[in-house]
Amino acid sequence: MSEALLDLHPVAGRIGAEIREVRLSGDLGKETFSAIRQALLKYKVLFFRGQQHLDDAGQEAFAKLWGNPVAHPTVPVRDGTGYLLELDSAHGGRANSWHTDVTFDVAYPQSSILRAVEIPAYGGDTVWANTAQAYLDLPPALRQLADNLWALHTNDYDYASRFNTNEAGLKRYREVFTSTIYEAEHPVVRVHPETGERTLVLGHFVKKLLGYPTADSEHLLKLLDSYVTRLENTVRWRWSPGDVAIWDNRATQHYAINDYGDQRRVVRRVTIAGDVPVSVDGRRSVAREVPEKTRAADATGKDAATTTTAVAS
């Protein structure tokens, strides 16, 4: 089945499409799945409404069509599942900041599959941005600079400086999200292994640019991210229960909007194993070894950043 045979409707000009009349499952036909995969590479994020038939097992079975599902490195999976991460607003599952999933891992996920379980009456939308288009939008001189930049990504950072949180969230962060500290050095520009596109690898897990003073690093990161998050480079999705979103985690950032107050929002995510990014000049990302004493101190919260679990979508 080619893309032309899918009931496909672009949602925004540069990113995102809704596919209708497809019932997602682990038994999806090869031709249909192939067409969906090709559409994902083109549109970066795909939306499917009316998938209420999917339960946790069904979501995991569908995820296996895409590759090898992987659990979050530090956050426990939902009981009774192999890989599923539940993001519940009642338990700190809010992260209103731009990010690409799990970039503190040297081979971060290639894609994510998110299912809406309980959705607020209003608010709680998610926004995605196209990092391949953002790269193309850079002026030539800035693009050349970005091609040669590398950044340190980590799950241990000052969450409180960017988010509103509470003591319960801080406690959960220290005990769960940073139970193991990860650090990875990634190129700011990676070559997409399937499309050959150059994409920007940024977001809130970036701690600093390597080789730059802190102030210069912050200015450059803010400038580069401004191209990612321009409104014309984004798509916003209003969730309904049973919706499923699938995004190419190698070519997008996303932002879960925390604008729904005390209403409850529950979504469940499965991620698919990725590959080690490769830079424009052919170098591969590397994992940093974090000293055990640092891990121990952070696990107890003595030296940990003031943060909460930053994995919401």
PDB file of C-alpha atoms in Angstrom:
ATOM      1  CA  MET A   1       0.000   0.000   0.000  1.00  0.00           C
ATOM      2  CA  SER A   2       1.466   3.355  -1.018  1.00  0.00           C
ATOM      3  CA  GLU A   3       0.907   6.568   0.910  1.00  0.00           C
ATOM      4  CA  ALA A   4      -1.611   7.554  -1.790  1.00  0.00           C
ATOM      5  CA  LEU A   5      -3.831   4.639  -0.742  1.00  0.00           C
ATOM      6  CA  LEU A   6      -3.867   5.695   2.918  1.00  0.00           C
ATOM      7  CA  ASP A   7      -6.671   7.981   4.076  1.00  0.00           C
ATOM      8  CA  LEU A   8      -4.059  10.562   5.031  1.00  0.00           C
ATOM      9  CA  HIS A   9      -4.698  14.200   5.940  1.00  0.00           C
ATOM     10  CA  PRO A  10      -1.850  16.636   6.693  1.00  0.00           C
ATOM     11  CA  VAL A  11      -2.492  18.534   9.929  1.00  0.00           C
ATOM     12  CA  ALA A  12       0.036  21.352   9.514  1.00  0.00           C
ATOM     13  CA  GLY A  13       2.210  22.683   6.722  1.00  0.00           C
ATOM     14  CA  ARG A  14       5.597  21.328   7.789  1.00  0.00           C
ATOM     15  CA  ILE A  15       4.879  18.411  10.098  1.00  0.00           C
ATOM     16  CA  GLY A  16       2.125  16.006  11.065  1.00  0.00           C
ATOM     17  CA  ALA A  17      -0.603  13.987   9.372  1.00  0.00           C
ATOM     18  CA  GLU A  18      -3.707  12.161  10.533  1.00  0.00           C
ATOM     19  CA  ILE A  19      -4.393   8.692   9.142  1.00  0.00           C
ATOM     20  CA  ARG A  20      -8.008   7.523   9.175  1.00  0.00           C
ATOM     21  CA  GLU A  21      -9.729   4.194   8.634  1.00  0.00           C
ATOM     22  CA  VAL A  22      -6.859   2.121  10.056  1.00  0.00           C
ATOM     23  CA  ARG A  23      -7.291  -0.153  13.081  1.00  0.00           C
ATOM     24  CA  LEU A  24      -3.921  -0.405  14.815  1.00  0.00           C
ATOM     25  CA  SER A  25      -2.844  -3.807  16.121  1.00  0.00           C
ATOM     26  CA  GLY A  26       0.023  -6.240  16.139  1.00  0.00           C
ATOM     27  CA  ASP A  27      -1.692  -7.992  13.239  1.00  0.00           C
ATOM     28  CA  LEU A  28      -1.619  -4.965  10.926  1.00  0.00           C
ATOM     29  CA  GLY A  29      -0.939  -6.059   7.347  1.00  0.00           C
ATOM     30  CA  LYS A  30       2.602  -5.689   6.023  1.00  0.00           C
ATOM     31  CA  GLU A  31       1.542  -3.460   3.116  1.00  0.00           C
ATOM     32  CA  THR A  32      -0.419  -1.125   5.372  1.00  0.00           C
ATOM     33  CA  PHE A  33       2.363  -0.987   7.924  1.00  0.00           C
ATOM     34  CA  SER A  34       4.957  -0.250   5.249  1.00  0.00           C
ATOM     35  CA  ALA A  35       2.873   2.675   3.998  1.00  0.00           C
ATOM     36  CA  ILE A  36       2.500   4.014   7.536  1.00  0.00           C
ATOM     37  CA  ARG A  37       6.239   3.743   8.127  1.00  0.00           C
ATOM     38  CA  GLN A  38       6.992   5.684   4.956  1.00  0.00           C
ATOM     39  CA  ALA A  39       4.425   8.311   5.942  1.00  0.00           C
ATOM     40  CA  LEU A  40       6.125   8.695   9.331  1.00  0.00           C
ATOM     41  CA  LEU A  41       9.476   9.398   7.670  1.00  0.00           C
ATOM     42  CA  LYS A  42       7.831  12.116   5.588  1.00  0.00           C
ATOM     43  CA  TYR A  43       5.481  13.747   8.111  1.00  0.00           C
ATOM     44  CA  LYS A  44       7.543  13.042  11.303  1.00  0.00           C
ATOM     45  CA  VAL A  45       4.439  12.518  13.487  1.00  0.00           C
ATOM     46  CA  LEU A  46       1.245  10.591  12.690  1.00  0.00           C
ATOM     47  CA  PHE A  47      -2.101  10.685  14.482  1.00  0.00           C
ATOM     48  CA  PHE A  48      -4.794   7.989  14.690  1.00  0.00           C
ATOM     49  CA  ARG A  49      -8.151   8.642  16.317  1.00  0.00           C
ATOM     50  CA  GLY A  50     -10.644   6.081  17.576  1.00  0.00           C
ATOM     51  CA  GLN A  51      -8.201   3.396  18.735  1.00  0.00           C
ATOM     52  CA  GLN A  52     -10.132   2.590  21.925  1.00  0.00           C
ATOM     53  CA  HIS A  53      -9.768  -1.140  21.183  1.00  0.00           C
ATOM     54  CA  LEU A  54      -6.067  -0.952  22.092  1.00  0.00           C
ATOM     55  CA  ASP A  55      -5.170  -2.003  25.602  1.00  0.00           C
ATOM     56  CA  ASP A  56      -1.674  -2.173  27.061  1.00  0.00           C
ATOM     57  CA  ALA A  57      -0.931  -5.545  25.477  1.00  0.00           C
ATOM     58  CA  GLY A  58      -2.284  -4.396  22.126  1.00  0.00           C
ATOM     59  CA  GLN A  59      -0.148  -1.266  22.201  1.00  0.00           C
ATOM     60  CA  GLU A  60       2.957  -3.289  22.944  1.00  0.00           C
ATOM     61  CA  ALA A  61       2.124  -5.790  20.181  1.00  0.00           C
ATOM     62  CA  PHE A  62       1.722  -2.951  17.686  1.00  0.00           C
ATOM     63  CA  ALA A  63       5.007  -1.399  18.881  1.00  0.00           C
ATOM     64  CA  LYS A  64       6.892  -4.602  18.038  1.00  0.00           C
ATOM     65  CA  LEU A  65       6.121  -4.047  14.347  1.00  0.00           C
ATOM     66  CA  TRP A  66       8.413  -1.005  14.472  1.00  0.00           C
ATOM     67  CA  GLY A  67      11.420  -2.736  16.032  1.00  0.00           C
ATOM     68  CA  ASN A  68      12.508  -3.710  19.523  1.00  0.00           C
ATOM     69  CA  PRO A  69      10.528  -1.946  22.275  1.00  0.00           C
ATOM     70  CA  VAL A  70      12.665  -0.679  25.150  1.00  0.00           C
ATOM     71  CA  ALA A  71      11.748   0.284  28.690  1.00  0.00           C
ATOM     72  CA  HIS A  72      12.696   3.668  30.094  1.00  0.00           C
ATOM     73  CA  PRO A  73      16.252   3.475  31.514  1.00  0.00           C
ATOM     74  CA  THR A  74      15.250   4.520  35.046  1.00  0.00           C
ATOM     75  CA  VAL A  75      11.458   4.798  35.397  1.00  0.00           C
ATOM     76  CA  PRO A  76       9.716   1.458  36.132  1.00  0.00           C
ATOM     77  CA  VAL A  77       7.300   0.104  33.537  1.00  0.00           C
ATOM     78  CA  ARG A  78       3.589  -0.146  34.229  1.00  0.00           C
ATOM     79  CA  ASP A  79       2.687  -3.290  36.188  1.00  0.00           C
ATOM     80  CA  GLY A  80       1.848  -6.204  33.928  1.00  0.00           C
ATOM     81  CA  THR A  81       3.677  -4.800  30.897  1.00  0.00           C
ATOM     82  CA  GLY A  82       7.092  -5.309  29.406  1.00  0.00           C
ATOM     83  CA  TYR A  83       7.910  -1.816  28.157  1.00  0.00           C
ATOM     84  CA  LEU A  84       5.030   0.549  28.773  1.00  0.00           C
ATOM     85  CA  LEU A  85       5.620   3.857  30.557  1.00  0.00           C
ATOM     86  CA  GLU A  86       2.561   5.467  32.134  1.00  0.00           C
ATOM     87  CA  LEU A  87       2.574   9.270  32.360  1.00  0.00           C
ATOM     88  CA  ASP A  88      -0.006  10.239  34.946  1.00  0.00           C
ATOM     89  CA  SER A  89      -0.402  13.902  35.855  1.00  0.00           C
ATOM     90  CA  ALA A  90      -1.440  12.864  39.351  1.00  0.00           C
ATOM     91  CA  HIS A  91       2.037  11.398  39.937  1.00  0.00           C
ATOM     92  CA  GLY A  92       4.355  13.979  38.417  1.00  0.00           C
ATOM     93  CA  GLY A  93       3.854  13.023  34.770  1.00  0.00           C
ATOM     94  CA  ARG A  94       4.029  16.603  33.475  1.00  0.00           C
ATOM     95  CA  ALA A  95       6.912  18.110  31.510  1.00  0.00           C
ATOM     96  CA  ASN A  96       6.041  21.329  29.737  1.00  0.00           C
ATOM     97  CA  SER A  97       9.394  21.759  28.045  1.00  0.00           C
ATOM     98  CA  TRP A  98      10.726  21.030  24.571  1.00  0.00           C
ATOM     99  CA  HIS A  99      12.590  17.733  24.367  1.00  0.00           C
ATOM    100  CA  THR A 100      13.459  14.665  22.335  1.00  0.00           C
ATOM    101  CA  ASP A 101      12.849  11.473  24.306  1.00  0.00           C
ATOM    102  CA  VAL A 102      15.741  10.022  26.339  1.00  0.00           C
ATOM    103  CA  THR A 103      18.639  11.762  24.547  1.00  0.00           C
ATOM    104  CA  PHE A 104      20.759  11.184  27.654  1.00  0.00           C
ATOM    105  CA  ASP A 105      21.082   7.613  26.328  1.00  0.00           C
ATOM    106  CA  VAL A 106      23.767   7.182  23.689  1.00  0.00           C
ATOM    107  CA  ALA A 107      21.343   5.255  21.420  1.00  0.00           C
ATOM    108  CA  TYR A 108      18.107   7.053  22.253  1.00  0.00           C
ATOM    109  CA  PRO A 109      14.778   5.743  20.880  1.00  0.00           C
ATOM    110  CA  GLN A 110      14.050   5.904  17.166  1.00  0.00           C
ATOM    111  CA  SER A 111      10.328   6.412  17.694  1.00  0.00           C
ATOM    112  CA  SER A 112       7.632   6.674  20.339  1.00  0.00           C
ATOM    113  CA  ILE A 113       4.034   5.453  20.353  1.00  0.00           C
ATOM    114  CA  LEU A 114       1.722   7.331  22.726  1.00  0.00           C
ATOM    115  CA  ARG A 115      -1.854   6.308  23.593  1.00  0.00           C
ATOM    116  CA  ALA A 116      -4.362   8.608  25.282  1.00  0.00           C
ATOM    117  CA  VAL A 117      -6.155   6.925  28.206  1.00  0.00           C
ATOM    118  CA  GLU A 118      -7.669   9.762  30.255  1.00  0.00           C
ATOM    119  CA  ILE A 119      -7.761  13.274  28.819  1.00  0.00           C
ATOM    120  CA  PRO A 120      -8.811  16.587  30.437  1.00  0.00           C
ATOM    121  CA  ALA A 121     -11.974  18.309  29.244  1.00  0.00           C
ATOM    122  CA  TYR A 122      -9.723  21.142  28.108  1.00  0.00           C
ATOM    123  CA  GLY A 123      -5.971  21.657  27.870  1.00  0.00           C
ATOM    124  CA  GLY A 124      -3.251  19.011  27.839  1.00  0.00           C
ATOM    125  CA  ASP A 125      -2.391  19.258  24.141  1.00  0.00           C
ATOM    126  CA  THR A 126       0.988  18.114  22.810  1.00  0.00           C
ATOM    127  CA  VAL A 127       3.038  20.057  20.260  1.00  0.00           C
ATOM    128  CA  TRP A 128       5.709  18.575  17.974  1.00  0.00           C
ATOM    129  CA  ALA A 129       8.427  20.358  15.987  1.00  0.00           C
ATOM    130  CA  ASN A 130      10.304  19.267  12.870  1.00  0.00           C
ATOM    131  CA  THR A 131      14.054  19.292  13.585  1.00  0.00           C
ATOM    132  CA  ALA A 132      14.980  18.440   9.986  1.00  0.00           C
ATOM    133  CA  GLN A 133      13.167  21.504   8.660  1.00  0.00           C
ATOM    134  CA  ALA A 134      14.676  23.582  11.473  1.00  0.00           C
ATOM    135  CA  TYR A 135      18.145  22.619  10.253  1.00  0.00           C
ATOM    136  CA  LEU A 136      17.286  23.680   6.695  1.00  0.00           C
ATOM    137  CA  ASP A 137      16.009  27.022   8.010  1.00  0.00           C
ATOM    138  CA  LEU A 138      19.367  27.894   9.560  1.00  0.00           C
ATOM    139  CA  PRO A 139      21.339  30.567   7.686  1.00  0.00           C
ATOM    140  CA  PRO A 140      24.284  28.940   5.850  1.00  0.00           C
ATOM    141  CA  ALA A 141      26.936  30.229   8.278  1.00  0.00           C
ATOM    142  CA  LEU A 142      24.956  29.051  11.321  1.00  0.00           C
ATOM    143  CA  ARG A 143      24.301  25.707   9.651  1.00  0.00           C
ATOM    144  CA  GLN A 144      28.033  25.256   9.104  1.00  0.00           C
ATOM    145  CA  LEU A 145      28.699  26.054  12.764  1.00  0.00           C
ATOM    146  CA  ALA A 146      25.994  23.644  13.936  1.00  0.00           C
ATOM    147  CA  ASP A 147      27.499  20.851  11.816  1.00  0.00           C
ATOM    148  CA  ASN A 148      30.582  20.964  14.025  1.00  0.00           C
ATOM    149  CA  LEU A 149      28.965  21.348  17.468  1.00  0.00           C
ATOM    150  CA  TRP A 150      28.679  18.596  20.074  1.00  0.00           C
ATOM    151  CA  ALA A 151      26.589  18.682  23.238  1.00  0.00           C
ATOM    152  CA  LEU A 152      26.447  16.872  26.555  1.00  0.00           C
ATOM    153  CA  HIS A 153      23.034  15.371  27.361  1.00  0.00           C
ATOM    154  CA  THR A 154      22.069  14.116  30.837  1.00  0.00           C
ATOM    155  CA  ASN A 155      19.063  13.151  32.945  1.00  0.00           C
ATOM    156  CA  ASP A 156      20.587  15.061  35.878  1.00  0.00           C
ATOM    157  CA  TYR A 157      19.836  18.742  35.415  1.00  0.00           C
ATOM    158  CA  ASP A 158      18.128  21.655  37.131  1.00  0.00           C
ATOM    159  CA  TYR A 159      14.496  20.884  36.415  1.00  0.00           C
ATOM    160  CA  ALA A 160      13.195  23.448  38.908  1.00  0.00           C
ATOM    161  CA  SER A 161      14.805  26.287  36.977  1.00  0.00           C
ATOM    162  CA  ARG A 162      12.553  25.436  34.022  1.00  0.00           C
ATOM    163  CA  PHE A 163       9.392  23.923  35.508  1.00  0.00           C
ATOM    164  CA  ASN A 164       6.866  24.410  38.247  1.00  0.00           C
ATOM    165  CA  THR A 165       7.106  21.493  40.650  1.00  0.00           C
ATOM    166  CA  ASN A 166       6.373  20.491  44.253  1.00  0.00           C
ATOM    167  CA  GLU A 167       8.038  18.504  46.987  1.00  0.00           C
ATOM    168  CA  ALA A 168       6.381  15.262  45.899  1.00  0.00           C
ATOM    169  CA  GLY A 169       7.737  15.769  42.410  1.00  0.00           C
ATOM    170  CA  LEU A 170      11.222  16.494  43.712  1.00  0.00           C
ATOM    171  CA  LYS A 171      11.188  13.346  45.817  1.00  0.00           C
ATOM    172  CA  ARG A 172      10.043  11.227  42.877  1.00  0.00           C
ATOM    173  CA  TYR A 173      12.728  12.698  40.669  1.00  0.00           C
ATOM    174  CA  ARG A 174      15.501  11.920  43.114  1.00  0.00           C
ATOM    175  CA  GLU A 175      14.299   8.406  43.808  1.00  0.00           C
ATOM    176  CA  VAL A 176      13.299   7.368  40.315  1.00  0.00           C
ATOM    177  CA  PHE A 177      14.341   9.494  37.368  1.00  0.00           C
ATOM    178  CA  THR A 178      17.940   9.975  38.530  1.00  0.00           C
ATOM    179  CA  SER A 179      18.317   6.599  40.242  1.00  0.00           C
ATOM    180  CA  THR A 180      21.050   6.120  37.653  1.00  0.00           C
ATOM    181  CA  ILE A 181      22.777   9.111  36.085  1.00  0.00           C
ATOM    182  CA  TYR A 182      23.332   8.973  32.332  1.00  0.00           C
ATOM    183  CA  GLU A 183      25.478  11.245  30.200  1.00  0.00           C
ATOM    184  CA  ALA A 184      25.989  11.104  26.436  1.00  0.00           C
ATOM    185  CA  GLU A 185      27.855  13.265  23.961  1.00  0.00           C
ATOM    186  CA  HIS A 186      25.849  13.794  20.773  1.00  0.00           C
ATOM    187  CA  PRO A 187      26.487  15.854  17.653  1.00  0.00           C
ATOM    188  CA  VAL A 188      24.134  18.823  17.486  1.00  0.00           C
ATOM    189  CA  VAL A 189      23.471  17.730  13.895  1.00  0.00           C
ATOM    190  CA  ARG A 190      22.940  14.034  13.175  1.00  0.00           C
ATOM    191  CA  VAL A 191      22.378  12.296   9.851  1.00  0.00           C
ATOM    192  CA  HIS A 192      19.062  10.447   9.844  1.00  0.00           C
ATOM    193  CA  PRO A 193      19.839   6.754   9.157  1.00  0.00           C
ATOM    194  CA  GLU A 194      16.798   6.211   6.912  1.00  0.00           C
ATOM    195  CA  THR A 195      16.188   9.501   5.110  1.00  0.00           C
ATOM    196  CA  GLY A 196      19.689  10.972   5.057  1.00  0.00           C
ATOM    197  CA  GLU A 197      18.273  14.256   6.379  1.00  0.00           C
ATOM    198  CA  ARG A 198      20.270  16.330   8.823  1.00  0.00           C
ATOM    199  CA  THR A 199      18.372  16.938  12.060  1.00  0.00           C
ATOM    200  CA  LEU A 200      19.090  19.024  15.147  1.00  0.00           C
ATOM    201  CA  VAL A 201      19.629  17.077  18.397  1.00  0.00           C
ATOM    202  CA  LEU A 202      18.678  19.509  21.152  1.00  0.00           C
ATOM    203  CA  GLY A 203      16.010  19.843  23.883  1.00  0.00           C
ATOM    204  CA  HIS A 204      15.926  20.007  27.654  1.00  0.00           C
ATOM    205  CA  PHE A 205      18.302  17.105  28.286  1.00  0.00           C
ATOM    206  CA  VAL A 206      21.164  19.178  26.840  1.00  0.00           C
ATOM    207  CA  LYS A 207      23.435  20.353  29.646  1.00  0.00           C
ATOM    208  CA  LYS A 208      25.978  22.310  27.592  1.00  0.00           C
ATOM    209  CA  LEU A 209      27.820  22.581  24.312  1.00  0.00           C
ATOM    210  CA  LEU A 210      31.243  20.959  24.484  1.00  0.00           C
ATOM    211  CA  GLY A 211      34.192  23.317  24.229  1.00  0.00           C
ATOM    212  CA  TYR A 212      32.217  26.493  24.945  1.00  0.00           C
ATOM    213  CA  PRO A 213      31.985  28.638  28.078  1.00  0.00           C
ATOM    214  CA  THR A 214      28.633  28.376  29.854  1.00  0.00           C
ATOM    215  CA  ALA A 215      27.348  31.780  28.735  1.00  0.00           C
ATOM    216  CA  ASP A 216      28.268  31.182  25.089  1.00  0.00           C
ATOM    217  CA  SER A 217      26.770  27.697  25.231  1.00  0.00           C
ATOM    218  CA  GLU A 218      23.472  29.027  26.578  1.00  0.00           C
ATOM    219  CA  HIS A 219      23.249  31.729  23.901  1.00  0.00           C
ATOM    220  CA  LEU A 220      23.993  29.314  21.069  1.00  0.00           C
ATOM    221  CA  LEU A 221      21.556  26.697  22.340  1.00  0.00           C
ATOM    222  CA  LYS A 222      18.799  29.277  22.679  1.00  0.00           C
ATOM    223  CA  LEU A 223      19.453  30.511  19.150  1.00  0.00           C
ATOM    224  CA  LEU A 224      19.419  27.028  17.611  1.00  0.00           C
ATOM    225  CA  ASP A 225      16.335  25.952  19.535  1.00  0.00           C
ATOM    226  CA  SER A 226      14.493  29.066  18.352  1.00  0.00           C
ATOM    227  CA  TYR A 227      14.575  27.634  14.828  1.00  0.00           C
ATOM    228  CA  VAL A 228      13.131  24.315  16.046  1.00  0.00           C
ATOM    229  CA  THR A 229      10.205  25.834  17.931  1.00  0.00           C
ATOM    230  CA  ARG A 230       9.033  28.489  15.482  1.00  0.00           C
ATOM    231  CA  LEU A 231       5.255  28.191  15.225  1.00  0.00           C
ATOM    232  CA  GLU A 232       5.321  27.508  11.488  1.00  0.00           C
ATOM    233  CA  ASN A 233       7.565  24.510  12.207  1.00  0.00           C
ATOM    234  CA  THR A 234       5.134  22.848  14.641  1.00  0.00           C
ATOM    235  CA  VAL A 235       1.904  20.886  14.848  1.00  0.00           C
ATOM    236  CA  ARG A 236      -0.440  20.860  17.861  1.00  0.00           C
ATOM    237  CA  TRP A 237      -2.702  17.932  18.690  1.00  0.00           C
ATOM    238  CA  ARG A 238      -5.870  18.110  20.782  1.00  0.00           C
ATOM    239  CA  TRP A 239      -6.187  14.702  22.404  1.00  0.00           C
ATOM    240  CA  SER A 240      -9.277  12.551  22.792  1.00  0.00           C
ATOM    241  CA  PRO A 241      -9.334   9.229  24.678  1.00  0.00           C
ATOM    242  CA  GLY A 242      -8.245   6.444  22.326  1.00  0.00           C
ATOM    243  CA  ASP A 243      -6.011   8.655  20.184  1.00  0.00           C
ATOM    244  CA  VAL A 244      -2.574   7.330  19.248  1.00  0.00           C
ATOM    245  CA  ALA A 245       0.377   9.452  18.145  1.00  0.00           C
ATOM    246  CA  ILE A 246       3.573   8.028  16.650  1.00  0.00           C
ATOM    247  CA  TRP A 247       6.595  10.223  16.097  1.00  0.00           C
ATOM    248  CA  ASP A 248      10.080   9.895  14.661  1.00  0.00           C
ATOM    249  CA  ASN A 249      12.173  10.675  17.723  1.00  0.00           C
ATOM    250  CA  ARG A 250      15.236  11.236  15.532  1.00  0.00           C
ATOM    251  CA  ALA A 251      13.632  14.154  13.698  1.00  0.00           C
ATOM    252  CA  THR A 252      11.367  15.877  16.223  1.00  0.00           C
ATOM    253  CA  GLN A 253      11.070  17.595  19.560  1.00  0.00           C
ATOM    254  CA  HIS A 254       7.805  17.748  21.494  1.00  0.00           C
ATOM    255  CA  TYR A 255       6.186  19.690  24.321  1.00  0.00           C
ATOM    256  CA  ALA A 256       3.353  18.514  26.579  1.00  0.00           C
ATOM    257  CA  ILE A 257       1.415  21.639  27.571  1.00  0.00           C
ATOM    258  CA  ASN A 258       0.727  21.830  31.304  1.00  0.00           C
ATOM    259  CA  ASP A 259      -2.399  24.022  31.155  1.00  0.00           C
ATOM    260  CA  TYR A 260      -5.089  21.749  32.605  1.00  0.00           C
ATOM    261  CA  GLY A 261      -4.876  22.520  36.319  1.00  0.00           C
ATOM    262  CA  ASP A 262      -6.103  19.783  38.636  1.00  0.00           C
ATOM    263  CA  GLN A 263      -7.695  17.733  35.880  1.00  0.00           C
ATOM    264  CA  ARG A 264      -6.185  14.303  35.351  1.00  0.00           C
ATOM    265  CA  ARG A 265      -4.264  13.345  32.227  1.00  0.00           C
ATOM    266  CA  VAL A 266      -3.052   9.783  31.657  1.00  0.00           C
ATOM    267  CA  VAL A 267      -1.146   8.671  28.562  1.00  0.00           C
ATOM    268  CA  ARG A 268       0.919   5.540  27.998  1.00  0.00           C
ATOM    269  CA  ARG A 269       4.058   5.353  25.878  1.00  0.00           C
ATOM    270  CA  VAL A 270       6.168   2.665  24.285  1.00  0.00           C
ATOM    271  CA  THR A 271       9.517   3.567  22.736  1.00  0.00           C
ATOM    272  CA  ILE A 272      11.426   1.675  20.043  1.00  0.00           C
ATOM    273  CA  ALA A 273      15.160   1.039  20.313  1.00  0.00           C
ATOM    274  CA  GLY A 274      17.264   3.482  18.357  1.00  0.00           C
ATOM    275  CA  ASP A 275      20.741   3.613  16.894  1.00  0.00           C
ATOM    276  CA  VAL A 276      23.813   5.598  17.891  1.00  0.00           C
ATOM    277  CA  PRO A 277      23.684   8.996  16.124  1.00  0.00           C
ATOM    278  CA  VAL A 278      26.277   9.770  13.476  1.00  0.00           C
ATOM    279  CA  SER A 279      27.546  13.295  12.863  1.00  0.00           C
ATOM    280  CA  VAL A 280      27.978  15.029   9.527  1.00  0.00           C
ATOM    281  CA  ASP A 281      31.663  14.040   9.507  1.00  0.00           C
ATOM    282  CA  GLY A 282      30.940  10.409  10.414  1.00  0.00           C
ATOM    283  CA  ARG A 283      31.678  10.393  14.141  1.00  0.00           C
ATOM    284  CA  ARG A 284      29.371   8.462  16.461  1.00  0.00           C
ATOM    285  CA  SER A 285      27.883   9.620  19.750  1.00  0.00           C
ATOM    286  CA  VAL A 286      29.591   8.359  22.899  1.00  0.00           C
ATOM    287  CA  ALA A 287      28.384   7.509  26.390  1.00  0.00           C
ATOM    288  CA  ARG A 288      30.198   9.104  29.302  1.00  0.00           C
ATOM    289  CA  GLU A 289      31.130   7.082  32.345  1.00  0.00           C
ATOM    290  CA  VAL A 290      29.572   8.719  35.409  1.00  0.00           C
ATOM    291  CA  PRO A 291      31.584   8.220  38.633  1.00  0.00           C
ATOM    292  CA  GLU A 292      29.870   5.972  41.156  1.00  0.00           C
ATOM    293  CA  LYS A 293      30.255   8.567  43.916  1.00  0.00           C
ATOM    294  CA  THR A 294      28.279  11.013  41.765  1.00  0.00           C
ATOM    295  CA  ARG A 295      25.571   8.427  41.228  1.00  0.00           C
ATOM    296  CA  ALA A 296      25.371   7.703  44.950  1.00  0.00           C
ATOM    297  CA  ALA A 297      25.187  11.365  45.931  1.00  0.00           C
ATOM    298  CA  ASP A 298      22.517  12.112  43.385  1.00  0.00           C
ATOM    299  CA  ALA A 299      20.469   9.058  44.337  1.00  0.00           C
ATOM    300  CA  THR A 300      20.221  10.312  47.904  1.00  0.00           C
ATOM    301  CA  GLY A 301      19.302  13.791  46.736  1.00  0.00           C
ATOM    302  CA  LYS A 302      22.240  15.433  48.525  1.00  0.00           C
ATOM    303  CA  ASP A 303      23.725  16.924  45.383  1.00  0.00           C
ATOM    304  CA  ALA A 304      20.872  16.255  42.994  1.00  0.00           C
ATOM    305  CA  ALA A 305      19.383  18.946  40.817  1.00  0.00           C
ATOM    306  CA  THR A 306      16.050  20.272  42.037  1.00  0.00           C
ATOM    307  CA  THR A 307      13.843  18.533  39.517  1.00  0.00           C
ATOM    308  CA  THR A 308      10.947  16.185  38.873  1.00  0.00           C
ATOM    309  CA  THR A 309      10.299  13.420  36.362  1.00  0.00           C
ATOM    310  CA  ALA A 310      10.674  14.982  32.923  1.00  0.00           C
ATOM    311  CA  VAL A 311       9.281  12.290  30.680  1.00  0.00           C
ATOM    312  CA  ALA A 312       5.784  13.530  29.846  1.00  0.00           C
ATOM    313  CA  SER A 313       4.503  13.760  26.294  1.00  0.00           C
TER     314      SER A 313
END
